[in-house]
Coordinates of C-alpha atoms in Angstrom, one line a residue:
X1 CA 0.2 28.3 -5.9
X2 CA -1.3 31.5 -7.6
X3 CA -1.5 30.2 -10.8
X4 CA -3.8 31.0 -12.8
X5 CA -5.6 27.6 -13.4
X6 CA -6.5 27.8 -9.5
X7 CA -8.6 30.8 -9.7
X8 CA -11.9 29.1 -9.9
X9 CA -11.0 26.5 -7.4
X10 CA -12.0 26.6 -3.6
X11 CA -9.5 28.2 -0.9
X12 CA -7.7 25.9 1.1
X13 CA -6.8 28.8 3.7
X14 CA -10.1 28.3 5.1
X15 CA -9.8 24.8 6.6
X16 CA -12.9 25.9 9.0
X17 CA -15.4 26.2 6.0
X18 CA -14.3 22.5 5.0
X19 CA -15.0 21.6 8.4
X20 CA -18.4 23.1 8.2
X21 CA -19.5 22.0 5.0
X22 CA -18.4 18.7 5.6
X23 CA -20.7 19.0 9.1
X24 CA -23.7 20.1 6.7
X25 CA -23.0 17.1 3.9
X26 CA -23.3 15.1 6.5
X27 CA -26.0 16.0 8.0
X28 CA -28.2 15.8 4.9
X29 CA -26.9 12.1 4.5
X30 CA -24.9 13.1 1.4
X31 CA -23.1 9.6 1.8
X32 CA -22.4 7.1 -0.1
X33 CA -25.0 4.9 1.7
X34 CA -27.0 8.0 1.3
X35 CA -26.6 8.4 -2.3
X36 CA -27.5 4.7 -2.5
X37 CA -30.9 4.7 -0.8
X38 CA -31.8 8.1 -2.1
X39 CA -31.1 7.0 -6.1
X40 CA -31.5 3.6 -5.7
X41 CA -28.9 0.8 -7.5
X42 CA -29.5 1.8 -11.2
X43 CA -29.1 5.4 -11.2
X44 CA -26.3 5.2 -8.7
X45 CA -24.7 2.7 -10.9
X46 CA -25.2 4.8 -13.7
X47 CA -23.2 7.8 -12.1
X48 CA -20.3 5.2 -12.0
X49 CA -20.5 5.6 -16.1
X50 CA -20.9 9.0 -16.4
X51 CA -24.5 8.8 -17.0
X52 CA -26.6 11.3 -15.0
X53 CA -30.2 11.3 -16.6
X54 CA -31.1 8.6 -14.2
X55 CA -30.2 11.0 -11.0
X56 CA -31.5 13.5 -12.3
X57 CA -35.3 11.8 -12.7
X58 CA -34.4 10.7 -8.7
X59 CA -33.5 14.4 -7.4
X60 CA -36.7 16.2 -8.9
X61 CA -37.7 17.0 -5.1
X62 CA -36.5 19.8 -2.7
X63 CA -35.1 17.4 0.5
X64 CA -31.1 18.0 1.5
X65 CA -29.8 15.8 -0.2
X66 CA -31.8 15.9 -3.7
X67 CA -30.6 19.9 -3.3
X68 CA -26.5 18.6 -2.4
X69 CA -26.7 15.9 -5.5
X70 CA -28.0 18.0 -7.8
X71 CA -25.2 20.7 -7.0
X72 CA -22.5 19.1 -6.5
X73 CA -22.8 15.9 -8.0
X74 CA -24.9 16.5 -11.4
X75 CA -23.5 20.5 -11.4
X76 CA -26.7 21.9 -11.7
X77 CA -27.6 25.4 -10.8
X78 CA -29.5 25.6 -7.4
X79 CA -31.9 28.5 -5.8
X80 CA -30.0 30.2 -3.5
X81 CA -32.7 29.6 -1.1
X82 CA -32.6 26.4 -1.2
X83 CA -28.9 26.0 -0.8
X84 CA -28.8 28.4 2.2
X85 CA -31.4 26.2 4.1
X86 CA -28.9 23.3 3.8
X87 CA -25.4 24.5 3.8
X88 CA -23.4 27.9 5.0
X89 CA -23.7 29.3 1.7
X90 CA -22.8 32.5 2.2
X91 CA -19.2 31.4 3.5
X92 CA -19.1 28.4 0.8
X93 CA -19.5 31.6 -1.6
X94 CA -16.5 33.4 0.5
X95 CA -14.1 30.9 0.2
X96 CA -15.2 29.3 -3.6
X97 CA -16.6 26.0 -3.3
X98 CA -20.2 27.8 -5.1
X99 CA -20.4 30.5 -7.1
X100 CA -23.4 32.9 -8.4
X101 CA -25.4 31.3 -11.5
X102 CA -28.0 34.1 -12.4
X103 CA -29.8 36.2 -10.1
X104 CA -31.3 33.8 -7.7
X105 CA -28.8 30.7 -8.3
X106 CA -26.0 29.4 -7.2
X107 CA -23.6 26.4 -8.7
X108 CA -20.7 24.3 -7.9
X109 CA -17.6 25.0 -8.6
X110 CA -15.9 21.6 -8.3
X111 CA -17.2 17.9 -8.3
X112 CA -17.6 16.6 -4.7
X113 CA -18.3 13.0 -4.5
X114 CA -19.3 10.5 -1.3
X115 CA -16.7 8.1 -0.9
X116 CA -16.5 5.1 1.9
X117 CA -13.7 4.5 3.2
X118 CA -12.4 1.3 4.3
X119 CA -13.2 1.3 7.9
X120 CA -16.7 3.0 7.4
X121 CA -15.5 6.2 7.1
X122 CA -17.5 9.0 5.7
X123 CA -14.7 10.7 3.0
X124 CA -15.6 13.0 -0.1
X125 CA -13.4 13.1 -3.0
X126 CA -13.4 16.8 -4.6
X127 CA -12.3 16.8 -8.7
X128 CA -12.9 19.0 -11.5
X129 CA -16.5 19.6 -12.8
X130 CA -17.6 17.2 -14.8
X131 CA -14.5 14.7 -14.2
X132 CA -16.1 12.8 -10.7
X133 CA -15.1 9.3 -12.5
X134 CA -12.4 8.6 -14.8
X135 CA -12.9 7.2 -18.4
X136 CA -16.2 9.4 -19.2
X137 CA -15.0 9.6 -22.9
X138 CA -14.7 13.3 -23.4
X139 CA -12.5 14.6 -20.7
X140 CA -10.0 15.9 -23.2
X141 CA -12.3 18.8 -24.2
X142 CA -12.3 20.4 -20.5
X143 CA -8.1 20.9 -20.9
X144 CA -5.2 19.2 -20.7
X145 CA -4.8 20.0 -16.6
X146 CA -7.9 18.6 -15.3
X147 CA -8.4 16.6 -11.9
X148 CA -9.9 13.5 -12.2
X149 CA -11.9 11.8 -9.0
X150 CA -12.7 8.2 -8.3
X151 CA -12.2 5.7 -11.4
X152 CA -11.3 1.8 -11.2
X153 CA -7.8 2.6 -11.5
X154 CA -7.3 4.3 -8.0
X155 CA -10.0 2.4 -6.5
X156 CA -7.9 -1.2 -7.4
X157 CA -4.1 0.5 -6.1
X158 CA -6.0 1.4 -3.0
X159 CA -7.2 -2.2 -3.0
X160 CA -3.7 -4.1 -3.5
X161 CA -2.4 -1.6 -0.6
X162 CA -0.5 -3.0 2.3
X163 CA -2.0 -1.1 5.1
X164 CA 0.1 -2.0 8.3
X165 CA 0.8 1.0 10.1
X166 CA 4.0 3.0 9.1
X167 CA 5.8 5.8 9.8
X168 CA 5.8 7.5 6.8
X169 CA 3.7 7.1 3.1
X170 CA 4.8 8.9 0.0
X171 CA 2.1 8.9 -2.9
X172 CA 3.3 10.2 -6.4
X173 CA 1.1 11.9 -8.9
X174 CA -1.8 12.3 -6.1
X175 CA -4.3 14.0 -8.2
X176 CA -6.9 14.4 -6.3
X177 CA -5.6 12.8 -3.1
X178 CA -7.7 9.1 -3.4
X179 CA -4.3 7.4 -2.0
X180 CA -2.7 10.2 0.4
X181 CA -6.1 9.6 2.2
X182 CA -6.4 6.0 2.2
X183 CA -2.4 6.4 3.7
X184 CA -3.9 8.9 6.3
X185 CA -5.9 6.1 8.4
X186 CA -2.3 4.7 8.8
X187 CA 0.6 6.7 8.3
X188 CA 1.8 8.9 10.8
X189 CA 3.2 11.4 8.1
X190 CA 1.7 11.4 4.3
X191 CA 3.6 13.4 1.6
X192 CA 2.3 13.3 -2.3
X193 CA 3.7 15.1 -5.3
X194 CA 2.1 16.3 -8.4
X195 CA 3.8 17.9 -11.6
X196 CA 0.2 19.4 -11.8
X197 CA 0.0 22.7 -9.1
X198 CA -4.4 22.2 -9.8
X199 CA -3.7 18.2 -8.5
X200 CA -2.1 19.9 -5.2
X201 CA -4.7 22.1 -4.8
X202 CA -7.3 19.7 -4.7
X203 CA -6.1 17.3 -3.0
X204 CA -6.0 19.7 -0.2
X205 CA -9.6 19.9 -0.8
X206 CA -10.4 16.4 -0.6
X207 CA -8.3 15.8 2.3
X208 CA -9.7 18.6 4.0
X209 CA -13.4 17.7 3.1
X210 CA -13.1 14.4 4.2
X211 CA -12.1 15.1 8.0
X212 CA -8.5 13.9 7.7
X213 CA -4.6 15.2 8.5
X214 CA -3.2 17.9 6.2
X215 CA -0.7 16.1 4.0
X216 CA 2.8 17.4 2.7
X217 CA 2.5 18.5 -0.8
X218 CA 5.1 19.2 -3.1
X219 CA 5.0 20.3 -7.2
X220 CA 7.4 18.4 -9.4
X221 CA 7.6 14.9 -11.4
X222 CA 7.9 11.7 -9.5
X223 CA 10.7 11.6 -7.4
X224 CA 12.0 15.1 -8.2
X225 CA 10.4 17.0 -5.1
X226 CA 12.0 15.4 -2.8
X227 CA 15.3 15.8 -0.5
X228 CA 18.0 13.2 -1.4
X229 CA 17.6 11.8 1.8
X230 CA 14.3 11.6 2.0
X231 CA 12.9 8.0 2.4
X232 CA 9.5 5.9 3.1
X233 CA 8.1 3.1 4.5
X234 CA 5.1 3.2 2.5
X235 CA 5.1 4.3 -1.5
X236 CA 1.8 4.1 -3.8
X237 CA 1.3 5.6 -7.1
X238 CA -1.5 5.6 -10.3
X239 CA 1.1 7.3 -12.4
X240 CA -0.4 8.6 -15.9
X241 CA 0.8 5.3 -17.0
X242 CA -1.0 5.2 -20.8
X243 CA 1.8 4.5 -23.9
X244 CA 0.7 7.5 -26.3
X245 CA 2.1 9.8 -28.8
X246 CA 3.0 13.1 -27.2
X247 CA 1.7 14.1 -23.9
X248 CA -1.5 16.0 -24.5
X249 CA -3.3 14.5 -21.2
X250 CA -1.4 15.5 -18.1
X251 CA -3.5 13.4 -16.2
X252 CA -3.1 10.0 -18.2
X253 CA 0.3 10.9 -20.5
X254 CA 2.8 10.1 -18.8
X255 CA 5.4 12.6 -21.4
X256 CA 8.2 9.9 -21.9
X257 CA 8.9 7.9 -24.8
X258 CA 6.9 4.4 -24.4
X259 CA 6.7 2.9 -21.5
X260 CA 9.5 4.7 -19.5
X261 CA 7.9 6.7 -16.8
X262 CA 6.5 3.6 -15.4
X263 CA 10.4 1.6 -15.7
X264 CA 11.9 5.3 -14.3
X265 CA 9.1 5.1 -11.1
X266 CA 10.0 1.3 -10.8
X267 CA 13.6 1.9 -10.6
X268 CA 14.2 5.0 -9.0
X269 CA 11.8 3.6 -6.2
X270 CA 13.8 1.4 -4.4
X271 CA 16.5 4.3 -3.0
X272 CA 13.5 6.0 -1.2
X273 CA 12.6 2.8 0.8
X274 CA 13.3 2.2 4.0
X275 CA 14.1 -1.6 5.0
X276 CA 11.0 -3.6 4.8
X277 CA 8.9 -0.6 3.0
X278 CA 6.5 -1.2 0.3
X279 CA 6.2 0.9 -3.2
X280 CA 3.1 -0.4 -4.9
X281 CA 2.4 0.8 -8.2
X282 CA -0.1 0.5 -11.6
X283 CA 1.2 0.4 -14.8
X284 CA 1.1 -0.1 -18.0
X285 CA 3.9 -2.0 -20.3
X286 CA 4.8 -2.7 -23.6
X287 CA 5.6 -6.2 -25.2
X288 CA 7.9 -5.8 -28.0
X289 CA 8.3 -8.1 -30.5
X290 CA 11.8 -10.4 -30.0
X291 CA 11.4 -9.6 -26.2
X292 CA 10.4 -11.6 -23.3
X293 CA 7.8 -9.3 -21.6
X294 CA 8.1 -11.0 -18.2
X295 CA 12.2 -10.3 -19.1
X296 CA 11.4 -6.7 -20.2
X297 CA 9.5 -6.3 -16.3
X298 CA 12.6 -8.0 -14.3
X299 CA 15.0 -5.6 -15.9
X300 CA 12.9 -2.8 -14.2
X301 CA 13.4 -4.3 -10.4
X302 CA 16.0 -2.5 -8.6
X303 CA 18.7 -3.7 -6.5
X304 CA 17.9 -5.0 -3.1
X305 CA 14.1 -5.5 -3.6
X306 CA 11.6 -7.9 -3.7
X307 CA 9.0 -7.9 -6.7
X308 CA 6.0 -9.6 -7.0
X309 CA 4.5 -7.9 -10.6
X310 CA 0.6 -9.0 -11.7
X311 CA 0.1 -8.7 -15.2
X312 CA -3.8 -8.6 -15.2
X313 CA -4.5 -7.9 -19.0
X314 CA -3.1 -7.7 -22.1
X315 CA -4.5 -5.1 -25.3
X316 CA -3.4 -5.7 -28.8
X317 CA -2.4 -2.2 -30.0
X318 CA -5.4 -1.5 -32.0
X319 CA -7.8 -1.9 -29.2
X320 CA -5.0 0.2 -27.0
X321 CA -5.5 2.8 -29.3
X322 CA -9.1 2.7 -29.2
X323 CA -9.5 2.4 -25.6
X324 CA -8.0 5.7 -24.9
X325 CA -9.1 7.8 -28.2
X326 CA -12.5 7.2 -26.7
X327 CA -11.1 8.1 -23.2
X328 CA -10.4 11.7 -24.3
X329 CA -13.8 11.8 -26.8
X330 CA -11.4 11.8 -29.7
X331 CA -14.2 9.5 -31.3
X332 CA -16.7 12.2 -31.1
X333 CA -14.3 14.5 -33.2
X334 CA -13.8 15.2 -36.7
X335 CA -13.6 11.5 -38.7
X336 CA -10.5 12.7 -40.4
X337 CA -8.9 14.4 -37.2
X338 CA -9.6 10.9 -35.6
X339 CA -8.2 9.0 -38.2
X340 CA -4.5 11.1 -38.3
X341 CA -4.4 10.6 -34.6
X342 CA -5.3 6.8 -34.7
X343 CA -2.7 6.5 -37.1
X344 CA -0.4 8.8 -35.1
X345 CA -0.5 6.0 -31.8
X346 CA -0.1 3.3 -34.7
X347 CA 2.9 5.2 -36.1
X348 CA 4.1 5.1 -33.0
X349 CA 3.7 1.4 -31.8
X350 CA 5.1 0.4 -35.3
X351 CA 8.6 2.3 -34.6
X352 CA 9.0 0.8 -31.1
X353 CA 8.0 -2.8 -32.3
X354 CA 5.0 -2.9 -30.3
X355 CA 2.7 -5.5 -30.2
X356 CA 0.8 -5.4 -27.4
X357 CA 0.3 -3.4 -24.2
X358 CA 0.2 -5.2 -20.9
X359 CA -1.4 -3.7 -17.5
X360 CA -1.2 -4.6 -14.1
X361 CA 0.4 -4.2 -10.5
X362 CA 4.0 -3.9 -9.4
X363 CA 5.2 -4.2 -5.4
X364 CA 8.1 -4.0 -4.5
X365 CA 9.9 -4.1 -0.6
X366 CA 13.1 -3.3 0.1
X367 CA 15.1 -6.4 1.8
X368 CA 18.5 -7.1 2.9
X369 CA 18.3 -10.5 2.1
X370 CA 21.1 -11.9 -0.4
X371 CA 19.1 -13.0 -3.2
X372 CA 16.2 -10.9 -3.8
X373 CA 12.8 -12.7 -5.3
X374 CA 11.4 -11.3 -8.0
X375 CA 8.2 -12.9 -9.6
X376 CA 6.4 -12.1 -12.5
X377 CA 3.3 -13.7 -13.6
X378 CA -0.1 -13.6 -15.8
X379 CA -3.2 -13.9 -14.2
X380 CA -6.3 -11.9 -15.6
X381 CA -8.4 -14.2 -13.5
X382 CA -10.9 -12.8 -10.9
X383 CA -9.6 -11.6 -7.4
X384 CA -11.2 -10.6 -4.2
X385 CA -10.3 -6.8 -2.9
X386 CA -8.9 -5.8 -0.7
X387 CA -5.7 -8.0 -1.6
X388 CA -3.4 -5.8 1.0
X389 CA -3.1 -8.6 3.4
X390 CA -2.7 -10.9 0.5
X391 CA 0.1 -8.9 -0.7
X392 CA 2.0 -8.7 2.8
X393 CA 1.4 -12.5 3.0
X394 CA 2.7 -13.6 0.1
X395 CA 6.3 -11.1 1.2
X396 CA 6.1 -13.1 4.7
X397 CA 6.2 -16.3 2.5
X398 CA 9.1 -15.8 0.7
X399 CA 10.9 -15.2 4.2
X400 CA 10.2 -17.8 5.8
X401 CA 11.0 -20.0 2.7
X402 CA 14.6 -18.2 2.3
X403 CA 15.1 -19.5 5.7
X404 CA 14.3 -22.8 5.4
X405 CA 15.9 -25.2 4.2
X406 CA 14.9 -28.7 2.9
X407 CA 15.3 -30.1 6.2
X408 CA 14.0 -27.1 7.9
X409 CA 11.0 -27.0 5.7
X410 CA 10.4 -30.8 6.6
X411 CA 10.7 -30.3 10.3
X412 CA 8.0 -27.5 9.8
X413 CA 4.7 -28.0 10.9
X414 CA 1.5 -26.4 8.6
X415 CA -2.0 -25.2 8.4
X416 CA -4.0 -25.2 5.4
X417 CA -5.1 -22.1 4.5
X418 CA -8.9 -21.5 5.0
X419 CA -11.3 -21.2 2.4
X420 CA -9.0 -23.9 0.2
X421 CA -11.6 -26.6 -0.9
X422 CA -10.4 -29.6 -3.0
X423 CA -11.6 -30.7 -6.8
X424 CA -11.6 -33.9 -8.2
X425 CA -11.7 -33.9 -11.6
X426 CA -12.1 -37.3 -13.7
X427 CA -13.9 -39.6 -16.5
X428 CA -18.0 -40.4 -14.4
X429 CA -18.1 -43.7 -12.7
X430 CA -13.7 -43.9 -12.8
X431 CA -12.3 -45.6 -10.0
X432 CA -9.6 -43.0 -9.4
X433 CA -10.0 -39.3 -10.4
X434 CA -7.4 -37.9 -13.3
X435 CA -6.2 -35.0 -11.1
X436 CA -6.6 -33.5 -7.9
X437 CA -7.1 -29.3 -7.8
X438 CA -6.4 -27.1 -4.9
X439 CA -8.5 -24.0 -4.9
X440 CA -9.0 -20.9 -2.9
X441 CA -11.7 -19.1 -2.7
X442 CA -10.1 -15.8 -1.3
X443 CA -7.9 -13.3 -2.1
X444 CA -6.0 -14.4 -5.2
X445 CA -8.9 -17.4 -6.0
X446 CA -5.5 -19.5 -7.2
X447 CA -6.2 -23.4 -8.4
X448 CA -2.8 -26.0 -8.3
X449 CA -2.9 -29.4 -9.9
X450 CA -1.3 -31.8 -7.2
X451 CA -0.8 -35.5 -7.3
X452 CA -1.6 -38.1 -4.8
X453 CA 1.0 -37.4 -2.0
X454 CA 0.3 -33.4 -2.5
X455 CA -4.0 -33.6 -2.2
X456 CA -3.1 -36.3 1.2
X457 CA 0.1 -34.3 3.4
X458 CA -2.6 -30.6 1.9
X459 CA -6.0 -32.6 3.1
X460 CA -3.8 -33.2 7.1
X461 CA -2.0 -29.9 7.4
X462 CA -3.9 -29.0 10.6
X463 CA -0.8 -27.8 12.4
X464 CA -0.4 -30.8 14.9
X465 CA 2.1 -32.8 12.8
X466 CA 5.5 -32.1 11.4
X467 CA 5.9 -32.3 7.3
X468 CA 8.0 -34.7 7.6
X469 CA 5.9 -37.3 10.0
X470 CA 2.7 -36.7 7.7
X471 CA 4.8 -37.3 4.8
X472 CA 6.0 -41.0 6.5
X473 CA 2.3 -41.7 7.2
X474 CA 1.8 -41.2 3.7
X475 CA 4.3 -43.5 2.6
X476 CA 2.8 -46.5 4.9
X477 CA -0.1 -45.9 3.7
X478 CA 1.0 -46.0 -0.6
X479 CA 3.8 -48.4 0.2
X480 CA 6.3 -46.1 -0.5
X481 CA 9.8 -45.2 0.5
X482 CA 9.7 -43.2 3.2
X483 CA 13.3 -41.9 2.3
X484 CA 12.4 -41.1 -1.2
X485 CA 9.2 -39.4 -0.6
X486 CA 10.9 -37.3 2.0
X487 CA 13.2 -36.3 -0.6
X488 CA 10.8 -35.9 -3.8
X489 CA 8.5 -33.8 -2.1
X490 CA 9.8 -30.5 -0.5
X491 CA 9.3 -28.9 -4.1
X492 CA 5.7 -29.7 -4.0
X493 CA 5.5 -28.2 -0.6
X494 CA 7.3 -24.9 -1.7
X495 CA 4.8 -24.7 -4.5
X496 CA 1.5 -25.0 -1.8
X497 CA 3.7 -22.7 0.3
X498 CA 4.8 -20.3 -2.0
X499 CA 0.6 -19.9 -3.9
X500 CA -0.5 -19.6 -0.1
X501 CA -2.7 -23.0 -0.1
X502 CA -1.0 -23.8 3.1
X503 CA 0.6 -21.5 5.4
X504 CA 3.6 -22.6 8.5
X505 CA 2.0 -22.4 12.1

């Protein structure tokens, strides 16, 4: 990769200088727990929005980690001195992670951000200067190519994540490598692609920096870098999902018409599955006017997959607009140069008959089974991350209702689901309440109206009794028809089933 938009990034020949600076960050507690106690909450909060004034007042001293913050977090130029005394600076020079700033100084030449991982581990996450988080409002200015680092985007994907271990874990558009090293802790192999050779590069650097395996990386547009029989067991991406005019921003603009990178990923994405794999995507989506949006997202589901696809907000496509001219500082430009390109994404939305932009998740996993589910639903409520496990669950779910019938299902014998806790909702001093709500309080945090018969056989589902015996117990007790209930109810436990309110022992 000698191109020429590399040649002020850091070598990755030199895997041992990562090794070593990554021995000397450490050492200085350049952490995020570090960062935390040395800032404190408000200033470290404050990095999370771009805003550095706050660090800056905390690093005024000479210690370690004041020195590492300072250079490689708030890119300011340090005395040589006082760089040598905490890192191999004359070998960081070498290889181009610093370079000379004046006589006496030395500077950054790439963001390098703390970054715990799951499990407690201590990862960095290297971007371009200036571009640590995502949505600063003026990255447009530094160029087109730039490497983004941590931003709530990447953070959620690696959130939703099914992390069982695999074989093999493909992540498209890497950039700079959040999700190939999240896949590292439990993929045996980790390939990611980039149409950006800068993206590759870092990446590199971030993996490397952060103490984990080398990954396979390969230029070229989503699936395009790949041999036809290449397949995975494992596929994430944050594509550069954002509906725009054009494709000035390589590293949000996704360069097809609308909303058609994310439907190409989608459906190109179940060939490179294995049987069972995952591909787990965010995405944005447009609702046209005389469409069904959930209809527009089914269509986009390819053959012999499962879908489960979260819509988590929806933007009219004024405040689109808006959101993502001040995402590339177009705001801070000329009023007249922001008002043609303003009109220029209205234009746009106006010729496609779009009234609205949705975002969320899509998962997909590849099954044999006859009928493929495919569910698509709103729910912009709040959530509980990691949802990973939640996500595998709710797949598990829909086997083991595919293969059970009726009968089955009523011969089954069920736990309720901890952390489920029961509302009764009703008029003050009423004899009977007016409905009964199932709630969790994990994971998805989902609340069900049930009736009577649902709240009792949900309130006994401690595994020791069939469905069907609680379900007769429940009839004694209302005077009921045991045959009837029996036969009226199975939906009702599909539904608990299905929401994960009660799971089968």
């Amino acid at each position: 990769m000698s191109n020429s938009s590399l040649a002020h990034l850091p070598s990755t020949d030199r895997l041992d200088v990562a090794a070593r600076l990554r021995d000397a960050l450490l050492g200085a507690s350049f952490t995020a727990d570090g960062l935390l106690d040395l800032l404190g909450a408000p200033a470290y909060a404050a990095l999370a929005r771009s805003e550095t004034v706050p660090a800056l007042r905390a690093t005024r001293g000479d210690t370690p980690l004041e020195v590492l913050v300072r250079l490689f977090l708030l890119q300011q130029p340090v005395p040589h001195a006082r760089v040598t005394a905490v890192l191999p600076a004359a070998e960081c020079l070498e290889s181009g992670w610093l370079v000379a700033a004046g006589a006496d100084e030395v500077a950054a030449t790439v963001d390098v951000r703390p970054y715990g991982g799951p499990g407690g581990e201590d990862w960095f996450i290297v971007s371009d200067l200036g571009c640590a988080v995502g949505g600063a409002g003026g990255i447009a200015h530094r160029g087109e190519g730039v490497v983004l680092g941590v931003g709530g985007a990447s953070t959620t994907l690696a959130g939703i994540t099914v992390r069982t271990p695999v074989s093999s874990a493909l992540d498209i558009g890497t950039g700079s490598g959040i999700q190939a090293l999240h896949a590292a802790r439990h993929a045996t192999r980790v390939t990611a692609t980039d149409v950006n050779p800068r993206a590759l590069h870092i990446a590199a650097l971030t993996l490397a920096l952060s103490g984990a395996p080398a990954a396979d990386l390969r230029e070229g547009s989503l699936f395009e870098p790949l041999r036809n029989d290449e397949k995975y067991d494992l596929i994430v991406s944050n594509p550069p999902f954002v509906i725009s005019p054009g494709a000035r921003l390589t590293y949000r603009d996704g360069g097809m018409g609308g909303d058609d990178l994310c439907r190409t990923l989608v459906q190109q994405a179940g060939d490179r599955l294995n049987e069972g794999g995952f591909a787990q995507f965010l995405a944005n989506w447009q609702h046209v006017e005389g469409e069904d949006w959930q209809d527009r997202l089914r269509s986009w589901v390819p053959r012999g997959c499962d879908a489960w696809i979260v819509q988590r907000e929806v933007q009219d496509v004024t405040q689109y607009a808006e959101l993502w001219l001040r995402d590339a500082g177009d705001h801070r430009a000329d009023p007249e140069e922001y008002q043609a390109r303003y009109d220029a994404w209205l234009d746009e939305f106006e010729a496609r008959k779009v009234k609205a932009v949705g975002f969320g998740w899509i998962t997909l996993r590849r099954t044999e089974a006859a009928v493929p589910s495919v569910t698509v639903e709103e729910w912009p409520h709040s959530i509980e991350q990691p949802l990973g496990d939640t996500v595998r669950a709710h797949f598990d779910r829909l086997d083991y209702l595919r293969e059970h019938d009726d009968a089955a299902l009523l011969e089954g014998h069920f736990r309720l689901v901890t952390e489920v806790v029961q509302e009764q909702v009703g008029l003050p001093g009423a004899e009977d309440p007016e409905h009964v709500v199932l709630r969790q309080n994990r994971g998805m945090r989902r609340a069900t109206k049930v009736d009577t018969v649902g709240a009792g056989f949900a309130g006994v589902c401690d595994g020791s009794l069939s469905a069907g015996r609680i379900l007769d117990a429940i009839a004694q007790l209302l005077g009921e028809d045991p045959v009837l209930l029996r036969d009226r109810t199975p939906a009702q436990i599909r539904l608990l089933v299905e929401q994960g309110f009660i799971e089968p022992v």
